[in-house]
Coordinates of C-alpha atoms and ligand atoms in Angstrom, one line a residue:
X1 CA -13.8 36.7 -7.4
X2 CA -15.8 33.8 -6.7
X3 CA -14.1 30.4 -6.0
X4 CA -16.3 26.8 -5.7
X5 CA -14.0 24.0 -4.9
X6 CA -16.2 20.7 -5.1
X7 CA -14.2 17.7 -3.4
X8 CA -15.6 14.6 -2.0
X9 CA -13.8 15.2 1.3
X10 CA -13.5 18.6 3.4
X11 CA -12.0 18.5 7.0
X12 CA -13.5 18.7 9.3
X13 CA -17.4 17.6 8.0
X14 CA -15.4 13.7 6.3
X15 CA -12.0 13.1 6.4
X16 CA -10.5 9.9 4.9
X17 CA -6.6 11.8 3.9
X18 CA -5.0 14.5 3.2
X19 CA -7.8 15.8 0.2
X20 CA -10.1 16.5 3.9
X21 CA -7.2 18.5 4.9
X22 CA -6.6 20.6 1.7
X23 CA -10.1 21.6 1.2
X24 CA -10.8 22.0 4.5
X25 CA -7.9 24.9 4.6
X26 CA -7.4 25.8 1.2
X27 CA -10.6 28.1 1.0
X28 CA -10.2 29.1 4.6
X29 CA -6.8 31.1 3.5
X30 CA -8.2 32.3 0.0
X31 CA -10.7 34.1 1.8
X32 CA -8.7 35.9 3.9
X33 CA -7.0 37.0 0.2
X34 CA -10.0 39.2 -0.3
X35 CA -11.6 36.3 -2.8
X36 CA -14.6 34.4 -1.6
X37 CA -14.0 30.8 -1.4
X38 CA -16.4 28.0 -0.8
X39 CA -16.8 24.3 -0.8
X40 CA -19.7 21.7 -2.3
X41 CA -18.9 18.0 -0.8
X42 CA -21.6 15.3 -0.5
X43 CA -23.5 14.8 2.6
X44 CA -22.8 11.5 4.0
X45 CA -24.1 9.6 7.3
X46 CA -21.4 10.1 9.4
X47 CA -20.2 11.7 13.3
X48 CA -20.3 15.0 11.8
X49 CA -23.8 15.0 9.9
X50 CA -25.3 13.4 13.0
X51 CA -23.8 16.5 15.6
X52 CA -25.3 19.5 13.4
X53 CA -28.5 20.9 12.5
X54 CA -28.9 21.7 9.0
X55 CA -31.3 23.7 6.7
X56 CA -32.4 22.2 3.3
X57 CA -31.9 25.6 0.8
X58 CA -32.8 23.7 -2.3
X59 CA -34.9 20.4 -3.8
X60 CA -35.1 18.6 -6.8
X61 CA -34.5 15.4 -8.3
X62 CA -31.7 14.4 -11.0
X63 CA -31.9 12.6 -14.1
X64 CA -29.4 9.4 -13.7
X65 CA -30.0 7.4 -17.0
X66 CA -33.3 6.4 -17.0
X67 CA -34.3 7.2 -13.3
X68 CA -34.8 10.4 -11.2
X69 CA -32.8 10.7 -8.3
X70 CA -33.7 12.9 -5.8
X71 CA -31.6 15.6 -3.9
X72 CA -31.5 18.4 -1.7
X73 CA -29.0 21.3 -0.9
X74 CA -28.2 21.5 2.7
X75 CA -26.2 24.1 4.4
X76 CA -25.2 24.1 8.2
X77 CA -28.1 25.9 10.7
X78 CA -25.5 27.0 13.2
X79 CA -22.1 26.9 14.3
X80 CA -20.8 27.5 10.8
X81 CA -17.0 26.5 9.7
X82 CA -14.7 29.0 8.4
X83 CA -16.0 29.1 4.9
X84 CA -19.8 28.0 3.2
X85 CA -20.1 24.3 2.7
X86 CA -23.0 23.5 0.7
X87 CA -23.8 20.0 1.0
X88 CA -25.5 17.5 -1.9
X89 CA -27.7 15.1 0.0
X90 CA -28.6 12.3 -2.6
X91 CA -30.8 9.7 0.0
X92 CA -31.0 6.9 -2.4
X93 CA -26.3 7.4 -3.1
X94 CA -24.4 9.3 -1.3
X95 CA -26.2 9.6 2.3
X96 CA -23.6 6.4 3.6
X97 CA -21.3 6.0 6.5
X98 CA -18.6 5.4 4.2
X99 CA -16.8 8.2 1.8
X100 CA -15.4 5.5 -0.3
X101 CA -17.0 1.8 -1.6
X102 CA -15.8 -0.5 -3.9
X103 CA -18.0 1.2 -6.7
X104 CA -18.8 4.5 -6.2
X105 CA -19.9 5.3 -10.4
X106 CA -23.5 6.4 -9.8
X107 CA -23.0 8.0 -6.3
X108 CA -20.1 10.7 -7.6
X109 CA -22.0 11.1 -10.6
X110 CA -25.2 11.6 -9.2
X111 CA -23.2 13.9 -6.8
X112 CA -21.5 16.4 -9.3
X113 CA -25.0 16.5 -11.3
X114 CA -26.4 17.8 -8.7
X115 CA -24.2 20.0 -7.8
X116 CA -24.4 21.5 -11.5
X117 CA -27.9 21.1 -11.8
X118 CA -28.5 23.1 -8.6
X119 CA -25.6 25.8 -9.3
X120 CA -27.6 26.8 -13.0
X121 CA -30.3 28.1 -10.6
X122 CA -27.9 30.7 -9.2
X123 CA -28.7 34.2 -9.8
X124 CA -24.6 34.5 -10.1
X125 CA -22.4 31.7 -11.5
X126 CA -18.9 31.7 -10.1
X127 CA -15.8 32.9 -11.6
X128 CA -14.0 29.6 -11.1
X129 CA -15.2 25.6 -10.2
X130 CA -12.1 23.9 -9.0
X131 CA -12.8 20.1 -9.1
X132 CA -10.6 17.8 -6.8
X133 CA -9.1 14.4 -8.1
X134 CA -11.5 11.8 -10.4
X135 CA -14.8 12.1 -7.8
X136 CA -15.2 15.1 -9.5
X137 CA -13.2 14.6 -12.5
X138 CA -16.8 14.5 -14.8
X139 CA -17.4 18.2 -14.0
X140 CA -14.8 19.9 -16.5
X141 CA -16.1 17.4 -19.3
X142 CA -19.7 18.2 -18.5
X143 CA -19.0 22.0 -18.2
X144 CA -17.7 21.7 -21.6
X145 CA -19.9 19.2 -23.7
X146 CA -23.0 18.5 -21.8
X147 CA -26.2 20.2 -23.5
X148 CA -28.0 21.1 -20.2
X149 CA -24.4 22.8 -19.4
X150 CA -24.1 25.7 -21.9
X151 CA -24.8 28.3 -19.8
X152 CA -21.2 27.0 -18.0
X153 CA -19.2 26.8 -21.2
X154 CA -17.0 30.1 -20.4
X155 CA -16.4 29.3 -16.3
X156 CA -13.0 28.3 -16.1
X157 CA -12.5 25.5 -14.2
X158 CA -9.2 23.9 -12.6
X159 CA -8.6 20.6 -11.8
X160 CA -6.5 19.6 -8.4
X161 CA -4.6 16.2 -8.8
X162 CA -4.5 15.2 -5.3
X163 CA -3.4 11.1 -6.1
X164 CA -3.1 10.3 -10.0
X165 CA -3.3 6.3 -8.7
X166 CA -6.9 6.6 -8.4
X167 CA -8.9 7.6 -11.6
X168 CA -12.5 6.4 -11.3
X169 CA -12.6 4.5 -14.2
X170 CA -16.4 2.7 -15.5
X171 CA -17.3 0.6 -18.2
X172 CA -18.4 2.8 -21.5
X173 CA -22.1 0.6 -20.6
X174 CA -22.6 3.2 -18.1
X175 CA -22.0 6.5 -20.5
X176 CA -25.9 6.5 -20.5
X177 CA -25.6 7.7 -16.8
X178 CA -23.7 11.1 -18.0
X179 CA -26.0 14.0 -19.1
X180 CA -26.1 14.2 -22.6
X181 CA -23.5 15.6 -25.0
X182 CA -22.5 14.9 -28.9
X183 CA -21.6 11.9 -29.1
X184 CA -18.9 12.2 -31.7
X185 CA -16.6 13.1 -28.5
X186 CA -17.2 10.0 -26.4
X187 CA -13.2 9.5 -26.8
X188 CA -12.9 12.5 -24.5
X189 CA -13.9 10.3 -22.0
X190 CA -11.8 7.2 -23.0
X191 CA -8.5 6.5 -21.7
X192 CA -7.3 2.5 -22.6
X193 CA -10.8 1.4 -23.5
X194 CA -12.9 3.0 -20.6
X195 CA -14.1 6.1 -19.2
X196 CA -11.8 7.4 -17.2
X197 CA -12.9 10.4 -15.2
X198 CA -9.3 11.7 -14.1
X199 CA -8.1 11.4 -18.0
X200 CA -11.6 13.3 -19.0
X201 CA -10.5 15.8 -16.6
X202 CA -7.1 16.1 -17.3
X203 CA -7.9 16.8 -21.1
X204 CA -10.9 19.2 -20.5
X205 CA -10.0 21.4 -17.8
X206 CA -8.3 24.7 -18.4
X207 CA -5.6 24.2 -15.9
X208 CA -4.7 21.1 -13.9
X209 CA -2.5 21.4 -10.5
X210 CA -0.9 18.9 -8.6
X211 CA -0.1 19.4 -5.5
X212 CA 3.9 19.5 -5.2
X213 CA 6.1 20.6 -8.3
X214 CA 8.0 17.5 -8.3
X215 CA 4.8 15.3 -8.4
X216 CA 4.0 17.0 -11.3
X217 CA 6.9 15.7 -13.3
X218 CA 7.5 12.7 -11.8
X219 CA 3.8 11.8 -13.5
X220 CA 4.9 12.6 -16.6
X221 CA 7.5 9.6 -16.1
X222 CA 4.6 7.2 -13.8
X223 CA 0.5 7.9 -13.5
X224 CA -0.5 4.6 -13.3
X225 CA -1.3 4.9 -17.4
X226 CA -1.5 8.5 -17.9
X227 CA 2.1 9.3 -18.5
X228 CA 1.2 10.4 -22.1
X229 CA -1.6 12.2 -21.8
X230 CA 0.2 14.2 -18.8
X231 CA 2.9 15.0 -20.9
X232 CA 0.8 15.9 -23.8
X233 CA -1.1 18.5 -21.8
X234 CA 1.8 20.0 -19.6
X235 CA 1.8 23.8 -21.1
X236 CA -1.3 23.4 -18.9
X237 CA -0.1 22.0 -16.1
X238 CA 1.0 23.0 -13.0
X239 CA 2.1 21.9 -9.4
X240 CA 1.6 24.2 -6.2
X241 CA 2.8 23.2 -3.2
X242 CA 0.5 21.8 -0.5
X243 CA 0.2 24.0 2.4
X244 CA -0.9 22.9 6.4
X245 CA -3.7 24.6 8.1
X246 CA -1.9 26.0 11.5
X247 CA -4.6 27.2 13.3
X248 CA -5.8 23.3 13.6
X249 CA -2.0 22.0 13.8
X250 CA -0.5 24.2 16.5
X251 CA 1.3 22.7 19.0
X252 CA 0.3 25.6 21.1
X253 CA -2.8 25.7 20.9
X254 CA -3.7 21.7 19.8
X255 CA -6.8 21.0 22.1
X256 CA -6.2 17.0 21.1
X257 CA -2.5 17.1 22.9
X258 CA -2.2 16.3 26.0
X259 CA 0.0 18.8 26.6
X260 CA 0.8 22.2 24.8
X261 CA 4.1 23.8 24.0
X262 CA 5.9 25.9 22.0
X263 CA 9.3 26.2 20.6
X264 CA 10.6 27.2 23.7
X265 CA 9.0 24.7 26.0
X266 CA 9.3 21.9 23.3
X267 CA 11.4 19.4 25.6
X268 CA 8.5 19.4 28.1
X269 CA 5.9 19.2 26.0
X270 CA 6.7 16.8 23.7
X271 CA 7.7 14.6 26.5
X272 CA 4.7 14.5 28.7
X273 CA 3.0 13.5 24.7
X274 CA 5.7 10.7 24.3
X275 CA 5.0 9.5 28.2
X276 CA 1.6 9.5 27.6
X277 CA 2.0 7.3 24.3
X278 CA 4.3 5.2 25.9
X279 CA 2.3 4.2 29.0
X280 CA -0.7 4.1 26.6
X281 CA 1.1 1.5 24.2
X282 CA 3.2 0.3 26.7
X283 CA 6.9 1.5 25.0
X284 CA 10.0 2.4 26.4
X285 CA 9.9 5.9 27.0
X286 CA 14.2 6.0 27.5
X287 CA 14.4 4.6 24.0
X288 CA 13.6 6.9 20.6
X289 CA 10.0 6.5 19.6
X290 CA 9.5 6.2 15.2
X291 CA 5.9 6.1 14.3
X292 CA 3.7 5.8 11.2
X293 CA 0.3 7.2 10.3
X294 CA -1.2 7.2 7.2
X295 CA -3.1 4.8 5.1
X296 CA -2.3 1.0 4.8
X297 CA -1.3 1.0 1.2
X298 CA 1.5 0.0 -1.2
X299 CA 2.0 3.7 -2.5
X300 CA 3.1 4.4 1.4
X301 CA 5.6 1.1 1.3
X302 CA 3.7 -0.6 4.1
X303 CA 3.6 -3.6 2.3
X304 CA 7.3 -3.5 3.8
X305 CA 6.6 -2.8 6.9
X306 CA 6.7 -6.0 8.5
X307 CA 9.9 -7.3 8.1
X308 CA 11.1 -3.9 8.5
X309 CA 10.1 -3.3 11.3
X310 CA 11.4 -7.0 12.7
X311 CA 15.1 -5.6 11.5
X312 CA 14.9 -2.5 13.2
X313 CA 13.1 -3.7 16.6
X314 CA 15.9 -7.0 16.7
X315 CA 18.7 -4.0 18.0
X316 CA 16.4 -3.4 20.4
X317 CA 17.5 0.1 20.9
X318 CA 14.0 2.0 20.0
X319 CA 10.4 1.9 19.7
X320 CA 7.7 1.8 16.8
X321 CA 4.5 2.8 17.2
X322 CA 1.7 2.5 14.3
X323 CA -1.3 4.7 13.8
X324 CA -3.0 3.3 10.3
X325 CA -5.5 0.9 8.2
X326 CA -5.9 -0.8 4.5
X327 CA -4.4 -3.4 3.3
X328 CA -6.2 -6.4 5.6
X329 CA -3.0 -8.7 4.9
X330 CA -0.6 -6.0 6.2
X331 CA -3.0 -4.9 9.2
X332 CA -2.7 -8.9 10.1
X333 CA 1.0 -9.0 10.0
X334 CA 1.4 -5.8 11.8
X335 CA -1.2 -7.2 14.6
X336 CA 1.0 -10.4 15.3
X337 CA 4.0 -8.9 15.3
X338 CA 2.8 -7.2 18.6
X339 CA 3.5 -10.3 20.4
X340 CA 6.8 -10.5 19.4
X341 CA 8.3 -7.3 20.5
X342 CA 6.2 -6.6 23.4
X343 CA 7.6 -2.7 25.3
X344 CA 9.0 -1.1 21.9
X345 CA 6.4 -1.9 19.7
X346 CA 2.5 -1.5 19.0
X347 CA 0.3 -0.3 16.4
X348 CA -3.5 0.8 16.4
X349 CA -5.4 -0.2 13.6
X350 CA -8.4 2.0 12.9
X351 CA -9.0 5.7 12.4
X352 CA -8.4 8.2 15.4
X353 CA -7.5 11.9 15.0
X354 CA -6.9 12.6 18.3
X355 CA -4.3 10.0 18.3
X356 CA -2.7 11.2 15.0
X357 CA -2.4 15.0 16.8
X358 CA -0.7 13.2 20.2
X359 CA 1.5 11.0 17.8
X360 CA 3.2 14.4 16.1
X361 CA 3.5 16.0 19.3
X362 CA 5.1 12.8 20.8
X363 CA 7.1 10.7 18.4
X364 CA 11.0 11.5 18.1
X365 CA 10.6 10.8 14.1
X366 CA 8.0 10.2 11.5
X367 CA 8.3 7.6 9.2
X368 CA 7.5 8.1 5.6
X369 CA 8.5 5.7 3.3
X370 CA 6.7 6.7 0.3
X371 CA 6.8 4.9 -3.2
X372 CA 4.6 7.9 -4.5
X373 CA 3.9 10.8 -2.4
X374 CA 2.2 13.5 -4.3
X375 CA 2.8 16.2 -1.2
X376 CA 2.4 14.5 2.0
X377 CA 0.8 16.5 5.0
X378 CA 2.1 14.4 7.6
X379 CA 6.1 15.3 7.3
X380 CA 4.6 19.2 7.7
X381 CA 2.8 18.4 10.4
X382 CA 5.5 16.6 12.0
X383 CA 8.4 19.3 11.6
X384 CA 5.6 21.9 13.2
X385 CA 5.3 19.3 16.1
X386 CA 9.1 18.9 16.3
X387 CA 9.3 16.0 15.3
X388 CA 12.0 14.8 12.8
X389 CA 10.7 13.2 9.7
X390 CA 12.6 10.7 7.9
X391 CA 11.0 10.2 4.2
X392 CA 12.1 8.5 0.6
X393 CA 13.0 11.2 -1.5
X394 CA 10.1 11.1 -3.7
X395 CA 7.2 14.2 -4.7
X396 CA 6.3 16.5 -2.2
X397 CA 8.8 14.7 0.4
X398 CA 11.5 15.7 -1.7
X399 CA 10.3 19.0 -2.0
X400 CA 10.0 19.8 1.6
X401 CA 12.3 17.9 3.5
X402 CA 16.2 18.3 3.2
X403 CA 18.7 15.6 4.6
X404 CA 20.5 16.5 8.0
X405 CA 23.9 15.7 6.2
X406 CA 23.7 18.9 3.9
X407 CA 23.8 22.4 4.7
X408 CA 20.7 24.0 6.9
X409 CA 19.6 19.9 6.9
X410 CA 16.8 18.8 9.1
X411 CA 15.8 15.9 8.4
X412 CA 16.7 12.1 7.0
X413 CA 15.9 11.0 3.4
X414 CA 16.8 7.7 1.5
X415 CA 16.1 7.3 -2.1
X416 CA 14.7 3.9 -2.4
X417 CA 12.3 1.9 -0.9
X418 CA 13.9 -1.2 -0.1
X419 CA 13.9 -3.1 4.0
X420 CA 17.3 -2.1 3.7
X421 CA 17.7 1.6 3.0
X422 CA 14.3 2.3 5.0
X423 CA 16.2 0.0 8.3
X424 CA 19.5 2.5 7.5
X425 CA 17.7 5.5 7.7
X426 CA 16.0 4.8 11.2
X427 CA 19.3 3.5 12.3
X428 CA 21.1 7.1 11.2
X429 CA 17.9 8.4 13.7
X430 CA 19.0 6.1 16.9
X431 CA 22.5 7.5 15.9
X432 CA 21.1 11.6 15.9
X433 CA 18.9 10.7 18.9
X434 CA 21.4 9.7 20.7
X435 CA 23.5 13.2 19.7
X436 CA 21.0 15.0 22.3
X437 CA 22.2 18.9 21.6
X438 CA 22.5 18.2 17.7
X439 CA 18.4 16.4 17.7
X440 CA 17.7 19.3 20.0
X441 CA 19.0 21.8 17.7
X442 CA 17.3 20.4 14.6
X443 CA 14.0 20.4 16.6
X444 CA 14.1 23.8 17.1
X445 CA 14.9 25.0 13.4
X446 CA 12.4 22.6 12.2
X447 CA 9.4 24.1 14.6
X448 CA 10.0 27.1 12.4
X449 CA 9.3 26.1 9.1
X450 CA 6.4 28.1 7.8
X451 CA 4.0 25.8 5.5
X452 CA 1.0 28.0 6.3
X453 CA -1.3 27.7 3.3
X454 CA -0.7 31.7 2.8
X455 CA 1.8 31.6 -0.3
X456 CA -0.4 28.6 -1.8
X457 CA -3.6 29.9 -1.5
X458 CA -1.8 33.0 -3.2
X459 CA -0.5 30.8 -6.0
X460 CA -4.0 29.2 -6.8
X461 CA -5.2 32.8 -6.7
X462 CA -3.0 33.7 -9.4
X463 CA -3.5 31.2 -11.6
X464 CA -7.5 31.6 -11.4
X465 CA -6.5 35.4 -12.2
X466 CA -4.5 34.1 -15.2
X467 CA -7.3 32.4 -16.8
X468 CA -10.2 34.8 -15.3
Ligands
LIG1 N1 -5.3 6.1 10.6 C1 -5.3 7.4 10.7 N2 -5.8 8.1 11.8 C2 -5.8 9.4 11.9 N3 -5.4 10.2 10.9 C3 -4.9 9.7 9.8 C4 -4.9 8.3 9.6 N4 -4.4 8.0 8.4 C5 -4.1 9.2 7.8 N5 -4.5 10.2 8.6 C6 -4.4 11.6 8.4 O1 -4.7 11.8 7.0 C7 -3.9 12.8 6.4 C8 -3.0 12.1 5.4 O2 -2.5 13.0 4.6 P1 -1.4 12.7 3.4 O3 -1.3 14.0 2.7 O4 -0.2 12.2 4.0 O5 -1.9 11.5 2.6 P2 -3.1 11.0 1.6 O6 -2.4 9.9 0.9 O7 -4.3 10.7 2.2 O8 -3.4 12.3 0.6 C9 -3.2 12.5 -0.8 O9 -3.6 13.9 -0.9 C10 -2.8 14.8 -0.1 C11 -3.4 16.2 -0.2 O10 -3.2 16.8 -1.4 C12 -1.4 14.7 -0.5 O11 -0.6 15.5 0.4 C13 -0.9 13.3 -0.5 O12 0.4 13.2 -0.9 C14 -1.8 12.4 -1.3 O13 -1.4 11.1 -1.3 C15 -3.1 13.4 7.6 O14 -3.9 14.4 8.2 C16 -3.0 12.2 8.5 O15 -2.7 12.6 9.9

């Protein structure tokens, strides 16, 4: 069986969150399932692009409304990843630093007709496209009503909702830019008055995944608009639980940490990482160290961070350290607070992976306060790292971490998002921090955990089988 995911983001060629990580694992563990499993992404201007050499397999141009667009297939010359990445190079679009603008209509589009333009020269289609959130949303709608697309009508295709926030929507002005298709199904591509690639998706694909169970139904309830339609099509839909690539996130083996460690050498190791952070960021390495990575945005409650973290670093009896971008309003307020609470608290604003791998291995507990989290890699990383993660109950937090105060516990969960229950929760870590033998303990059990992608990648496998 042949498997093409197409995804906007595959780790470790352009990572922006935790899509990268999926697709950069995902096909990695299928293939080791006897299927073969590979990835198309766009080929952007970035670190990654500009350290490899790379062979151009396949040219053409694309029809994008009125003008031709050209494009090239690229694959990688030499040191290849762990699975084939085929890469669309569209100059004119997608060929940016960025992975993500303000408007990206025309560059994903001219991106997954390229894609399908170039995969009807195949000598072999494959058995199944799997499409990843709305940048590739178009591709089920196209497989199933675009002329040029016939020879695709009987590939099954599944879509992956990573994040249901962002949908891609355009003005119907721009339907012109789609190849073409009878247009006595334009609604298909309506949701609330415009296209809606996410919504087009959702109603064309054969199967739709999200990427926890509880996600999945929590959408049904809030999708930022596409409640009904999710409910509508559920006898289609499914959610499979995200998995974590260990081979990259291995405390043992981490090449970014500064020092390795297993389960049985944990105390050392994670405290030369939490030394290191703490002379790095000038903290207090006697107090417990909470930090935060992610992305600076309301659906990860940073809005609240601020005055949060004012109440918690006023008891003065711990340190927060912040790894993250976004909103420019928070990153401001989270840059002056620096001054105020000088040894226990800092944050770096920016990208850095290296730092995101030393933070795991070195924080006491990871902060996830989550108004929508449709997995969340970063608690899985964290409990491989042994690092206790203290989440909202909500989506794929809910359906991986359990609260230390039931049985086989291991980690601390609130309910809502609110300065106070988030300030409670880091309080009840001080309290198990200070408990040495019982944080200890916990560490040790949660180390063990096994999120490997291998009963996912399984799960996906099964569902391509069911439809196959
Ligand atoms: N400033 C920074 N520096 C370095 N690394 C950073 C960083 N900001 C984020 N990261 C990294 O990006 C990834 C974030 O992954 P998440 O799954 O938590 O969130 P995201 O919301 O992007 O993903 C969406 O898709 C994934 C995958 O399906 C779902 O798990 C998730 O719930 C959904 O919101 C992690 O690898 C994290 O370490």
């Amino acid at each position: 069986m042949t498997i093409i995911h197409i995804s906007a983001e595959c780790y470790p060629v352009a990572k922006v969150g935790g899509l990268a990580d999926v697709v950069g694992a995902l096909p990695k563990y299928q293939n080791s399932s006897n299927v073969s499993s590979q990835v198309i992404m766009p080929f952007y201007d970035n670190k990654f692009t500009k350290e490899n050499v790379f062979t151009t397999i396949y040219s053409n141009h694309i029809t994008l409304g009125n003008n031709h667009v050209d494009f090239n297939v690229l694959t990688l010359k030499e040191k290849p990843l762990d699975f084939d990445v085929f890469f669309i190079d569209v100059p004119e679009l997608l060929f940016k630093e960025y992975v993500y603008s303000f408007d990206d209509t025309e560059r994903f589009l001219a991106f997954q007709i390229a894609a399908l333009d170039w995969m009807l020269t195949w000598e072999k289609y494959p058995d199944i496209i799997h499409c990843h959130d709305h940048h590739t949303g178009l591709i089920p709608f196209m497989l199933q009503e675009s002329y040029k697309y016939e020879a695709f009508r009987k590939i099954p295709n599944v879509l992956t909702i990573h994040n249901a926030q962002y949908q891609g929507w355009f003005s119907h002005i721009k339907v012109g830019l789609i190849p073409a298709f009878n247009f006595n199904h334009v609604g298909i591509l309506d949701w609330g008055g415009v296209i809606n690639p996410l919504a087009a998706a959702i109603k064309c694909a054969w199967r739709v995944t999200t990427v926890s169970p509880s996600y999945m139904e929590e959408l049904k309830l809030a999708a930022n608009g596409l409640e009904s339609l999710l409910s509508a099509e559920s006898a289609k839909c499914s959610g499979i639980l995200n998995g974590i690539d260990t081979d990259v996130w291995n405390p043992e083996t981490d090449h970014y940490i500064v020092k390795n460690y297993t389960i049985q050498t944990v105390a050392e190791g994670a405290e030369a990482n939490k030394q290191y952070l703490c002379n790095l960021f000038n903290l207090d390495f006697e107090k417990p160290l909470f930090a935060f990575i992610g992305r600076l945005v309301e659906e990860k409650g940073s809005d609240l961070f601020p005055d949060t973290f004012k109440v918690a670093l006023e008891k003065n009896n711990l340190n927060i350290l912040l790894l993250g971008s976004g909103n420019n309003f928070v990153e401001e307020q989270l840059e002056s607070l620096k001054k105020d609470y000088i040894g226990t608290y800092n944050a770096f604003i920016g990208y850095d992976e290296k730092l995101s791998h030393i933070i795991y291995a070195g924080a006491d507990f990871l902060l996830m306060p989550s108004r929508v989290e449709p997995c969340g890699l970063n608690q899985m990383y964290a409990l491989r790292y042994g690092t206790i993660p203290i989440v909202r109950s909500i989506g794929g937090l809910k359906d991986t971490v359990t609260d230390i105060s039931k049985e086989n516990g291991f980690g601390i969960c609130h309910d809502n998002v609110s300065v106070l229950e988030i300030t409670n929760a880091i309080d009840r870590g001080v309290d198990l921090y200070q408990k040495q033998s019982e944080y200890k303990n916990i560490q040790h059990r949660i180390m063990e955990i096994d999120h490997s992608w291998h009963v996912s990648a399984q799960e996906y496998i099964n569902l391509y089988k069911s439809i196959n």
